[in-house]
DNA sequence: ACTGTGACGGGGC
DNA sequence: CGCCCCGCCACAG
């Protein structure tokens, strides 16, 4: 099985669907894009994606911000300004996790 | 071709 | 909660 080529735009496309006040994980974005097990590549793609993409709405599984230093602070501020709450270092995913619609499924 | 490096994820303790 | 370990995968040297 030849591996489908990884197109940065496709990989981060799902990020545009995350509404204000909600967050998703790198792994979920990867799966929603059709590239399971590519969580790290999603992070890499966001890093290399300049532009107005809402990158701050993507966090690590468990609701923890994975960016270190100032960039991480900025992400937290951006999220809080959108209404996302924190409990310690983490975001209660129970409250703010955005669920991507289930992957396309061929019906009969 | 090989090695080191992550904005990752999951599991074990 | 913190730590460690390991699987994963594209990229830079």
mmCIF file of C-alpha atoms (C1' of nucleotides) in Angstrom:
data_model
loop_
_atom_site.group_PDB
_atom_site.id
_atom_site.type_symbol
_atom_site.label_atom_id
_atom_site.label_comp_id
_atom_site.label_asym_id
_atom_site.label_seq_id
_atom_site.Cartn_x
_atom_site.Cartn_y
_atom_site.Cartn_z
ATOM 1 C CA UNK A 1 0.000 0.000 0.000
ATOM 2 C CA UNK A 2 1.654 3.148 -1.159
ATOM 3 C CA UNK A 3 1.144 5.859 1.370
ATOM 4 C CA UNK A 4 -1.012 8.772 0.279
ATOM 5 C CA UNK A 5 1.145 11.878 -0.058
ATOM 6 C CA UNK A 6 0.936 14.293 2.810
ATOM 7 C CA UNK A 7 -0.317 17.663 1.644
ATOM 8 C CA UNK A 8 0.065 20.298 4.317
ATOM 9 C CA UNK A 9 -3.090 22.106 3.321
ATOM 10 C CA UNK A 10 -5.158 18.934 3.571
ATOM 11 C CA UNK A 11 -3.599 17.985 6.868
ATOM 12 C CA UNK A 12 -4.601 21.180 8.626
ATOM 13 C CA UNK A 13 -7.838 21.770 6.727
ATOM 14 C CA UNK A 14 -10.021 20.490 9.621
ATOM 15 C CA UNK A 15 -8.641 23.221 11.864
ATOM 16 C CA UNK A 16 -10.796 25.784 10.089
ATOM 17 C CA UNK A 17 -13.892 23.973 11.330
ATOM 18 C CA UNK A 18 -13.136 24.386 15.010
ATOM 19 C CA UNK A 19 -15.536 27.046 16.329
ATOM 20 C CA UNK A 20 -14.612 29.806 18.756
ATOM 21 C CA UNK A 21 -14.560 28.633 22.342
ATOM 22 C CA UNK A 22 -13.794 25.054 21.318
ATOM 23 C CA UNK A 23 -10.559 23.120 20.912
ATOM 24 C CA UNK A 24 -9.404 19.884 19.316
ATOM 25 C CA UNK A 25 -6.326 17.718 19.596
ATOM 26 C CA UNK A 26 -3.521 17.172 17.112
ATOM 27 C CA UNK A 27 -4.544 13.556 16.817
ATOM 28 C CA UNK A 28 -8.173 14.408 16.088
ATOM 29 C CA UNK A 29 -7.150 16.861 13.392
ATOM 30 C CA UNK A 30 -4.970 14.192 11.812
ATOM 31 C CA UNK A 31 -7.792 11.655 11.821
ATOM 32 C CA UNK A 32 -10.322 14.171 10.536
ATOM 33 C CA UNK A 33 -7.936 14.938 7.687
ATOM 34 C CA UNK A 34 -7.696 11.265 6.846
ATOM 35 C CA UNK A 35 -4.151 10.797 8.176
ATOM 36 C CA UNK A 36 -4.389 8.781 11.379
ATOM 37 C CA UNK A 37 -1.180 8.528 13.442
ATOM 38 C CA UNK A 38 0.050 11.829 12.035
ATOM 39 C CA UNK A 39 -0.450 14.000 15.118
ATOM 40 C CA UNK A 40 3.169 15.136 15.023
ATOM 41 C CA UNK A 41 2.886 16.109 11.409
ATOM 42 C CA UNK A 42 -0.164 18.230 12.233
ATOM 43 C CA UNK A 43 1.964 20.099 14.753
ATOM 44 C CA UNK A 44 4.700 20.469 12.170
ATOM 45 C CA UNK A 45 2.219 21.674 9.565
ATOM 46 C CA UNK A 46 0.746 24.271 11.907
ATOM 47 C CA UNK A 47 4.237 25.459 12.730
ATOM 48 C CA UNK A 48 4.931 25.911 9.048
ATOM 49 C CA UNK A 49 1.519 27.340 8.262
ATOM 50 C CA UNK A 50 1.662 31.072 8.294
ATOM 51 C CA UNK A 51 -1.585 32.887 7.682
ATOM 52 C CA UNK A 52 -4.833 33.331 9.526
ATOM 53 C CA UNK A 53 -5.412 29.711 10.481
ATOM 54 C CA UNK A 54 -6.839 29.353 14.012
ATOM 55 C CA UNK A 55 -3.841 27.296 15.177
ATOM 56 C CA UNK A 56 -4.476 28.138 18.829
ATOM 57 C CA UNK A 57 -7.554 25.885 18.882
ATOM 58 C CA UNK A 58 -5.413 22.773 18.592
ATOM 59 C CA UNK A 59 -4.029 21.341 21.831
ATOM 60 C CA UNK A 60 -2.541 18.094 23.029
ATOM 61 C CA UNK A 61 -4.660 15.100 23.986
ATOM 62 C CA UNK A 62 -5.690 15.685 27.566
ATOM 63 C CA UNK A 63 -6.248 19.380 26.967
ATOM 64 C CA UNK A 64 -2.705 20.502 27.633
ATOM 65 C CA UNK A 65 -0.977 23.240 25.656
ATOM 66 C CA UNK A 66 2.136 21.744 24.123
ATOM 67 C CA UNK A 67 3.823 24.956 23.041
ATOM 68 C CA UNK A 68 6.584 26.117 25.368
ATOM 69 C CA UNK A 69 7.458 29.581 26.504
ATOM 70 C CA UNK A 70 5.930 32.742 25.115
ATOM 71 C CA UNK A 71 4.128 31.075 22.198
ATOM 72 C CA UNK A 72 2.357 28.861 24.724
ATOM 73 C CA UNK A 73 1.322 31.875 26.759
ATOM 74 C CA UNK A 74 -0.085 33.490 23.657
ATOM 75 C CA UNK A 75 -2.081 30.392 22.826
ATOM 76 C CA UNK A 76 -3.555 30.323 26.298
ATOM 77 C CA UNK A 77 -4.478 33.991 26.180
ATOM 78 C CA UNK A 78 -6.088 33.596 22.787
ATOM 79 C CA UNK A 79 -8.144 30.651 24.008
ATOM 80 C CA UNK A 80 -9.205 32.374 27.215
ATOM 81 C CA UNK A 81 -10.261 35.394 25.199
ATOM 82 C CA UNK A 82 -12.566 33.058 23.285
ATOM 83 C CA UNK A 83 -14.083 31.716 26.463
ATOM 84 C CA UNK A 84 -12.043 28.556 26.922
ATOM 85 C CA UNK A 85 -11.408 27.863 30.593
ATOM 86 C CA UNK A 86 -8.465 26.191 32.286
ATOM 87 C CA UNK A 87 -8.058 24.122 35.397
ATOM 88 C CA UNK A 88 -4.394 24.346 36.258
ATOM 89 C CA UNK A 89 -2.444 23.695 33.070
ATOM 90 C CA UNK A 90 -5.250 21.833 31.392
ATOM 91 C CA UNK A 91 -8.460 22.556 29.555
ATOM 92 C CA UNK A 92 -11.472 20.546 30.761
ATOM 93 C CA UNK A 93 -12.062 18.790 27.439
ATOM 94 C CA UNK A 94 -15.409 17.664 28.801
ATOM 95 C CA UNK A 95 -16.487 21.272 28.360
ATOM 96 C CA UNK A 96 -14.532 22.558 25.372
ATOM 97 C CA UNK A 97 -13.670 19.653 23.101
ATOM 98 C CA UNK A 98 -14.974 20.043 19.584
ATOM 99 C CA UNK A 99 -15.917 16.764 17.933
ATOM 100 C CA UNK A 100 -15.327 16.514 14.217
ATOM 101 C CA UNK A 101 -18.194 14.784 12.449
ATOM 102 C CA UNK A 102 -17.470 11.079 12.059
ATOM 103 C CA UNK A 103 -15.258 10.262 9.083
ATOM 104 C CA UNK A 104 -17.057 9.818 5.797
ATOM 105 C CA UNK A 105 -18.656 6.413 5.645
ATOM 106 C CA UNK A 106 -19.969 4.801 2.518
ATOM 107 C CA UNK A 107 -23.554 3.725 3.024
ATOM 108 C CA UNK A 108 -24.470 0.409 1.477
ATOM 109 C "C1'" DA B 1 21.226 5.685 4.082
ATOM 110 C "C1'" DC B 2 21.351 6.972 9.044
ATOM 111 C "C1'" DT B 3 20.630 9.830 13.128
ATOM 112 C "C1'" DG B 4 18.599 13.229 15.858
ATOM 113 C "C1'" DT B 5 14.416 16.020 16.719
ATOM 114 C "C1'" DG B 6 9.870 17.303 17.862
ATOM 115 C "C1'" DA B 7 3.450 22.338 18.960
ATOM 116 C "C1'" DC B 8 2.161 13.936 19.596
ATOM 117 C "C1'" DG B 9 -0.233 9.875 21.923
ATOM 118 C "C1'" DG B 10 -0.904 6.035 24.987
ATOM 119 C "C1'" DG B 11 0.423 3.040 28.674
ATOM 120 C "C1'" DG B 12 2.603 1.824 32.969
ATOM 121 C "C1'" DC B 13 3.863 3.046 37.805
ATOM 122 C "C1'" DC C 1 0.275 14.371 39.133
ATOM 123 C "C1'" DG C 2 4.819 13.473 37.612
ATOM 124 C "C1'" DC C 3 8.066 10.383 35.018
ATOM 125 C "C1'" DC C 4 9.549 7.163 31.879
ATOM 126 C "C1'" DC C 5 9.289 4.421 27.830
ATOM 127 C "C1'" DC C 6 7.986 3.365 23.288
ATOM 128 C "C1'" DG C 7 5.554 3.767 18.792
ATOM 129 C "C1'" DC C 8 4.880 7.048 15.225
ATOM 130 C "C1'" DC C 9 6.544 9.998 10.975
ATOM 131 C "C1'" DA C 10 8.336 13.975 8.223
ATOM 132 C "C1'" DC C 11 12.292 16.728 8.162
ATOM 133 C "C1'" DA C 12 17.063 18.507 8.642
ATOM 134 C "C1'" DG C 13 21.867 17.488 8.667
#
